[in-house]
Short mmCIF file of C-alpha atoms in Angstrom, two decimals:
data_model
loop_
_atom_site.label_atom_id
_atom_site.label_comp_id
_atom_site.label_asym_id
_atom_site.label_seq_id
_atom_site.Cartn_x
_atom_site.Cartn_y
_atom_site.Cartn_z
CA UNK A 47 69.53 -11.06 27.10
CA UNK A 48 66.20 -9.43 28.06
CA UNK A 49 66.76 -6.83 25.35
CA UNK A 50 67.22 -9.53 22.73
CA UNK A 51 63.99 -11.26 23.76
CA UNK A 52 62.03 -8.00 23.48
CA UNK A 53 63.41 -7.39 19.98
CA UNK A 54 62.48 -10.90 18.90
CA UNK A 55 58.96 -10.49 20.30
CA UNK A 56 58.48 -7.21 18.40
CA UNK A 57 59.74 -8.78 15.19
CA UNK A 58 57.41 -11.73 15.69
CA UNK A 59 54.34 -9.56 16.18
CA UNK A 60 55.23 -7.37 13.20
CA UNK A 61 55.46 -10.52 11.12
CA UNK A 62 52.08 -11.72 12.43
CA UNK A 63 50.46 -8.34 11.70
CA UNK A 64 51.94 -8.27 8.17
CA UNK A 65 50.60 -11.75 7.45
CA UNK A 66 47.19 -10.70 8.78
CA UNK A 67 47.17 -7.59 6.58
CA UNK A 68 48.04 -9.67 3.52
CA UNK A 69 45.31 -12.18 4.31
CA UNK A 70 42.82 -9.37 4.91
CA UNK A 71 43.76 -7.72 1.61
CA UNK A 72 43.36 -11.03 -0.23
CA UNK A 73 40.02 -11.60 1.45
CA UNK A 74 38.97 -8.06 0.55
CA UNK A 75 39.84 -8.69 -3.09
CA UNK A 76 37.88 -11.92 -3.16
CA UNK A 77 34.99 -10.24 -1.37
CA UNK A 78 34.97 -7.31 -3.82
CA UNK A 79 35.17 -9.71 -6.76
CA UNK A 80 32.14 -11.55 -5.43
CA UNK A 81 30.17 -8.31 -4.99
CA UNK A 82 31.08 -6.48 -8.22
CA UNK A 83 29.84 -7.48 -11.68
CA UNK A 84 30.28 -5.57 -14.94
CA UNK A 85 29.43 -5.97 -18.60
CA UNK A 86 29.90 -3.94 -21.80
CA UNK A 87 26.90 -3.51 -24.09
CA UNK A 88 27.69 -1.99 -27.52
CA UNK A 89 25.10 0.32 -29.05
CA UNK A 90 25.27 -1.37 -32.45
CA UNK A 91 25.87 -4.79 -33.91
CA UNK A 92 29.36 -3.84 -35.06
CA UNK A 93 31.53 -0.72 -34.75
CA UNK A 94 32.61 1.25 -37.80
CA UNK A 95 36.16 0.98 -39.08
CA UNK A 96 38.87 2.84 -37.16
CA UNK A 97 36.32 4.81 -35.15
CA UNK A 98 35.58 5.30 -31.44
CA UNK A 99 33.27 2.65 -29.98
CA UNK A 100 30.24 3.72 -27.98
CA UNK A 101 29.30 1.23 -25.27
CA UNK A 102 27.21 1.14 -22.15
CA UNK A 103 29.07 -0.17 -19.10
CA UNK A 104 26.65 -1.86 -16.72
CA UNK A 105 27.72 -2.43 -13.13
CA UNK A 106 26.12 -4.33 -10.28
CA UNK A 107 27.69 -3.55 -6.89
CA UNK A 108 26.21 -5.65 -4.10
CA UNK A 109 27.21 -3.53 -1.12
CA UNK A 110 26.09 -0.57 0.95
CA UNK A 111 29.52 1.07 0.62
CA UNK A 112 30.59 3.35 -2.24
CA UNK A 113 33.29 1.85 -4.43
CA UNK A 114 35.57 4.41 -6.08
CA UNK A 115 38.08 3.61 -8.80
CA UNK A 116 38.71 3.19 -12.52
CA UNK A 117 37.65 0.57 -15.04
CA UNK A 118 40.58 -0.80 -17.05
CA UNK A 119 40.12 -2.78 -20.29
CA UNK A 120 42.33 -4.76 -22.64
CA UNK A 121 41.06 -5.75 -26.10
CA UNK A 122 42.35 -9.13 -27.25
CA UNK A 123 42.28 -11.23 -30.41
CA UNK A 124 43.72 -14.42 -28.99
CA UNK A 125 47.03 -13.31 -27.48
CA UNK A 126 47.25 -10.19 -29.66
CA UNK A 127 46.50 -6.93 -27.82
CA UNK A 128 44.37 -4.65 -30.02
CA UNK A 129 44.07 -1.80 -27.55
CA UNK A 130 43.78 -0.67 -23.95
CA UNK A 131 41.53 1.80 -22.16
CA UNK A 132 41.29 3.22 -18.66
CA UNK A 133 38.21 5.18 -17.63
CA UNK A 134 38.07 8.27 -15.47
CA UNK A 135 37.31 8.07 -11.78
CA UNK A 136 33.99 6.38 -11.06
CA UNK A 137 31.90 6.02 -7.89
CA UNK A 138 29.68 2.97 -7.68
CA UNK A 139 26.81 2.90 -5.22
CA UNK A 140 24.87 -0.19 -4.24
CA UNK A 141 22.67 -1.76 -6.91
CA UNK A 142 22.88 -1.40 -10.69
CA UNK A 143 24.38 1.56 -12.53
CA UNK A 144 24.99 2.36 -16.18
CA UNK A 145 27.63 4.57 -17.74
CA UNK A 146 27.86 5.61 -21.41
CA UNK A 147 31.49 5.37 -22.58
CA UNK A 148 33.27 6.33 -25.79
CA UNK A 149 36.15 3.89 -26.19
CA UNK A 150 39.08 4.83 -28.44
CA UNK A 151 39.60 3.06 -31.78
CA UNK A 152 41.54 -0.19 -31.62
CA UNK A 153 43.59 -2.16 -34.09
CA UNK A 154 41.50 -4.25 -36.48
CA UNK A 155 41.40 -7.99 -35.80
CA UNK A 156 42.87 -10.12 -38.57
CA UNK A 157 40.28 -12.87 -38.94
CA UNK A 158 37.71 -12.95 -36.13
CA UNK A 159 35.38 -10.00 -35.53
CA UNK A 160 34.63 -11.25 -32.01
CA UNK A 161 37.05 -9.49 -29.66
CA UNK A 162 37.40 -10.35 -25.99
CA UNK A 163 37.61 -7.48 -23.51
CA UNK A 164 39.41 -8.30 -20.27
CA UNK A 165 38.32 -5.94 -17.49
CA UNK A 166 39.34 -5.07 -13.98
CA UNK A 167 38.24 -2.39 -11.54
CA UNK A 168 41.14 -0.67 -9.79
CA UNK A 169 40.26 0.97 -6.47
CA UNK A 170 42.96 2.34 -4.14
CA UNK A 171 45.54 -0.11 -5.44
CA UNK A 172 43.15 -3.04 -5.15
CA UNK A 173 42.48 -4.56 -8.58
CA UNK A 174 39.31 -6.62 -8.91
CA UNK A 175 39.29 -8.91 -11.96
CA UNK A 176 35.90 -9.01 -13.71
CA UNK A 177 34.31 -11.43 -16.13
CA UNK A 178 35.38 -10.64 -19.73
CA UNK A 179 32.97 -9.08 -22.23
CA UNK A 180 32.75 -9.41 -26.01
CA UNK A 181 32.67 -6.70 -28.68
CA UNK A 182 32.34 -7.17 -32.44
CA UNK A 183 34.81 -5.17 -34.51
CA UNK A 184 35.30 -5.23 -38.29
CA UNK A 185 38.26 -7.27 -39.43
CA UNK A 186 41.05 -5.80 -41.55
CA UNK A 187 39.29 -6.94 -44.76
CA UNK A 188 35.76 -5.78 -43.86
CA UNK A 189 34.10 -2.38 -44.34
CA UNK A 190 31.72 -1.59 -41.51
CA UNK A 191 29.38 1.43 -41.62
CA UNK A 192 27.04 2.70 -38.91
CA UNK A 193 23.80 4.69 -39.19
CA UNK A 194 22.40 6.33 -36.07
CA UNK A 195 18.60 6.38 -36.25
CA UNK A 196 17.01 8.70 -33.67
CA UNK A 197 13.25 8.25 -33.18
CA UNK A 198 10.90 9.32 -30.38
CA UNK A 199 9.48 5.79 -30.10
CA UNK A 200 11.26 2.50 -30.74
CA UNK A 201 8.63 1.38 -33.24
CA UNK A 202 8.39 4.66 -35.11
CA UNK A 203 10.58 6.15 -37.79
CA UNK A 204 12.19 3.18 -39.51
CA UNK A 205 9.29 2.78 -41.92
CA UNK A 206 8.66 6.50 -42.16
CA UNK A 207 9.95 6.87 -45.71
CA UNK A 208 11.79 5.07 -48.45
CA UNK A 209 15.11 6.73 -47.57
CA UNK A 210 15.99 4.49 -44.64
CA UNK A 211 16.27 1.21 -46.56
CA UNK A 212 18.59 2.93 -49.03
CA UNK A 213 20.96 3.86 -46.23
CA UNK A 214 22.08 0.22 -46.14
CA UNK A 215 24.99 0.78 -48.50
CA UNK A 216 25.46 -2.88 -49.44
CA UNK A 217 22.07 -2.75 -51.21
CA UNK A 218 23.72 -0.72 -53.96
CA UNK A 219 26.33 -3.37 -54.77
CA UNK A 220 25.84 -4.96 -58.21
CA UNK A 221 24.49 -8.54 -58.05
CA UNK A 222 27.76 -9.76 -59.55
CA UNK A 223 29.86 -8.05 -56.85
CA UNK A 224 30.01 -10.89 -54.35
CA UNK A 225 32.99 -9.40 -52.52
CA UNK A 226 31.20 -6.15 -51.62
CA UNK A 227 28.07 -8.02 -50.60
CA UNK A 228 30.14 -10.23 -48.29
CA UNK A 229 32.56 -7.70 -46.82
CA UNK A 230 30.39 -4.55 -46.69
CA UNK A 231 27.92 -4.20 -43.83
CA UNK A 232 25.80 -1.31 -42.56
CA UNK A 233 24.60 -1.46 -38.95
CA UNK A 234 21.73 0.62 -37.59
CA UNK A 235 21.89 1.96 -34.04
CA UNK A 236 18.58 3.09 -32.53
CA UNK A 237 18.72 6.20 -30.35
CA UNK A 238 16.15 7.89 -28.15
CA UNK A 239 16.13 11.71 -28.29
CA UNK A 240 17.42 11.92 -24.70
CA UNK A 241 20.41 9.72 -25.69
CA UNK A 242 21.38 11.89 -28.65
CA UNK A 243 25.00 12.94 -27.91
CA UNK A 244 25.65 16.44 -26.59
CA UNK A 245 29.36 16.36 -27.56
CA UNK A 246 30.60 16.42 -31.20
CA UNK A 247 33.18 13.68 -30.57
CA UNK A 248 30.45 11.20 -29.62
CA UNK A 249 29.00 11.39 -33.15
CA UNK A 250 32.22 9.98 -34.62
CA UNK A 251 30.83 6.49 -33.92
CA UNK A 252 28.45 7.08 -36.86
CA UNK A 253 28.74 7.63 -40.60
CA UNK A 254 25.19 9.00 -40.95
CA UNK A 255 22.71 10.26 -38.35
CA UNK A 256 18.95 10.39 -39.01
CA UNK A 257 16.43 12.34 -36.93
CA UNK A 258 12.72 11.65 -37.40
CA UNK A 259 10.37 14.65 -37.19
CA UNK A 260 9.33 14.02 -33.58
CA UNK A 261 12.88 13.25 -32.45
CA UNK A 262 14.09 16.48 -34.07
CA UNK A 263 11.49 18.47 -32.15
CA UNK A 264 12.60 16.84 -28.88
CA UNK A 265 16.32 17.44 -29.47
CA UNK A 266 17.81 20.04 -27.14
CA UNK A 267 19.80 23.08 -28.17
CA UNK A 268 23.03 21.58 -26.84
CA UNK A 269 22.50 18.32 -28.74
CA UNK A 270 21.87 20.16 -32.01
CA UNK A 271 24.89 22.41 -31.50
CA UNK A 272 27.08 19.31 -31.16
CA UNK A 273 25.44 17.66 -34.17
CA UNK A 274 25.96 20.77 -36.31
CA UNK A 275 29.66 20.88 -35.44
CA UNK A 276 30.05 17.19 -36.35
CA UNK A 277 28.29 17.68 -39.69
CA UNK A 278 30.39 20.73 -40.54
CA UNK A 279 33.47 18.63 -39.77
CA UNK A 280 32.48 15.93 -42.26
CA UNK A 281 29.45 14.02 -40.92
CA UNK A 282 26.18 13.34 -42.75
CA UNK A 283 22.72 14.00 -41.32
CA UNK A 284 19.17 13.43 -42.56
CA UNK A 285 16.46 15.44 -40.78
CA UNK A 286 12.69 15.01 -41.13
CA UNK A 287 10.89 18.25 -40.26
CA UNK A 288 7.34 19.20 -39.37
CA UNK A 289 5.68 22.04 -37.47
CA UNK A 290 6.18 23.09 -33.87
CA UNK A 291 9.85 24.03 -34.28
CA UNK A 292 11.58 26.22 -31.73
CA UNK A 293 14.24 28.86 -32.48
CA UNK A 294 17.13 26.47 -31.83
CA UNK A 295 15.70 24.04 -34.42
CA UNK A 296 15.56 26.78 -37.06
CA UNK A 297 19.08 27.87 -36.04
CA UNK A 298 20.29 24.29 -36.59
CA UNK A 299 18.79 24.13 -40.08
CA UNK A 300 20.41 27.45 -40.96
CA UNK A 301 23.74 26.12 -39.69
CA UNK A 302 23.40 23.20 -42.10
CA UNK A 303 22.57 25.61 -44.91
CA UNK A 304 25.53 27.82 -43.92
CA UNK A 305 23.16 30.77 -43.75
CA UNK A 306 24.19 34.24 -42.62
CA UNK A 307 22.30 36.63 -40.39
CA UNK A 308 21.67 38.81 -43.45
CA UNK A 309 19.90 36.07 -45.38
CA UNK A 310 18.82 32.96 -43.48
CA UNK A 311 17.66 30.07 -45.63
CA UNK A 312 15.06 28.91 -43.11
CA UNK A 313 12.43 31.04 -41.39
CA UNK A 314 9.39 30.04 -39.29
CA UNK A 315 6.05 31.46 -38.27
CA UNK A 316 4.71 31.74 -34.72
CA UNK A 317 3.58 28.09 -34.80
CA UNK A 318 7.05 26.86 -35.70
CA UNK A 319 6.21 26.05 -39.33
CA UNK A 320 8.90 26.68 -41.91
CA UNK A 321 8.33 29.54 -44.34
CA UNK A 322 7.90 29.04 -47.17
CA UNK A 323 6.61 25.47 -46.92
CA UNK A 324 9.00 23.02 -48.56
CA UNK A 325 7.68 20.45 -51.03
CA UNK A 326 10.88 18.65 -52.01
CA UNK A 327 13.94 17.00 -50.50
CA UNK A 328 16.67 19.54 -49.88
CA UNK A 329 20.29 18.36 -50.19
CA UNK A 330 22.91 20.68 -48.65
CA UNK A 331 26.68 20.75 -48.47
CA UNK A 332 27.38 21.73 -44.87
CA UNK A 333 31.06 22.55 -44.45
CA UNK A 334 32.82 19.25 -45.11
CA UNK A 335 29.63 17.30 -44.44
CA UNK A 336 26.30 16.60 -46.10
CA UNK A 337 22.71 17.29 -45.00
CA UNK A 338 19.36 16.12 -46.34
CA UNK A 339 16.18 17.89 -45.17
CA UNK A 340 12.90 16.01 -45.71
CA UNK A 341 9.60 17.91 -45.15
CA UNK A 342 6.88 15.87 -43.48
CA UNK A 343 4.42 16.75 -46.24
CA UNK A 344 6.26 14.66 -48.84
CA UNK A 345 7.09 11.60 -46.71
CA UNK A 346 4.03 9.66 -47.89
CA UNK A 347 5.07 10.19 -51.53
CA UNK A 348 8.63 8.95 -51.08
CA UNK A 349 7.65 5.28 -51.06
CA UNK A 350 6.62 5.66 -54.69
CA UNK A 351 9.66 7.75 -55.64
CA UNK A 352 12.56 5.32 -55.36
CA UNK A 353 14.89 7.43 -57.50
CA UNK A 354 14.63 10.43 -55.13
CA UNK A 355 15.33 8.20 -52.14
CA UNK A 356 18.38 6.67 -53.80
CA UNK A 357 19.62 10.11 -54.79
CA UNK A 358 19.34 11.37 -51.19
CA UNK A 359 21.10 8.27 -49.84
CA UNK A 360 23.94 8.50 -52.39
CA UNK A 361 24.38 12.17 -51.46
CA UNK A 362 24.63 11.34 -47.74
CA UNK A 363 27.17 8.60 -48.45
CA UNK A 364 29.26 11.09 -50.48
CA UNK A 365 29.29 8.88 -53.55
CA UNK A 366 31.21 10.14 -56.57
CA UNK A 367 28.91 11.86 -59.05
CA UNK A 368 29.20 9.14 -61.70
CA UNK A 369 28.45 6.34 -59.24
CA UNK A 370 25.68 8.39 -57.59
CA UNK A 371 23.98 8.78 -60.96
CA UNK A 372 24.33 5.05 -61.65
CA UNK A 373 22.66 4.32 -58.31
CA UNK A 374 19.82 6.74 -59.09
CA UNK A 375 19.26 5.21 -62.52
CA UNK A 376 19.71 1.49 -61.80
CA UNK A 377 19.88 1.04 -58.04
CA UNK A 378 23.51 -0.20 -58.22
CA UNK A 379 26.91 1.36 -58.59
CA UNK A 380 28.97 0.48 -61.62
CA UNK A 381 31.31 -2.52 -61.18
#
């Protein structure tokens, strides 16, 4: 009889401890949920069609402890799942932290470009549900294009020449083409030189990348190597150039020109000025991609040379020759 009582007592205390552990785990989840906040901030107004999505994940962890785990996301249009994503291992310290993420392409929403992103942070088997975020994705009937504009200052570069306004592709739609004007949209993403990607895959969020003269000079060798690989794989880049170039800048330009060591297209003097000095826009076919080189000396004249700006823009957008000529001549493609 004594043996039976001891067994019952042990079973009772095991039950009590199990209940306590469950309550503690539930309290820990609620406590973590109260302390952890997260939000997704897209770089542009809307992502391009069927392309990776670059976002900035912003966390606020109100604790002195380090929280390690993964961020899991589910993209939803109503009850329809458009995609899922799980990040690599992350370590969150107290305060606010930001992480740049390249999310995989998702299915296109049918009717509403506003997509809800359900998020949770999974740490050691403990999933903390977070407030949902919102991303804007092109619907199945829309054509969304993205231009990455890299300038040294936020206020500089966009009005530097007449090329930039012609990079908004919907401007070339004929006035009678209401469908293109309604369903075609070009978004512009502003980048600082330090945020220029250093991996080729990160450039796949863009259709065209533009570097102003000062931003080009501040770009690192690794960033330009990645950009050159993306362009050779099919991307389009427009580069404004001035003096003060370093060897890796000249190397980049020669990569775009597909130069060889026996006959480089671009050379520079000791001050980093290109030799000979260029006085016109240079359009290059770079592998499968396109490149436009704009010397600083002619920038002031471009505002009065709309045809040259349209020609450069049509080249970057890989327009067919007949439509490119129509854009140069009239400012619109043929219906």
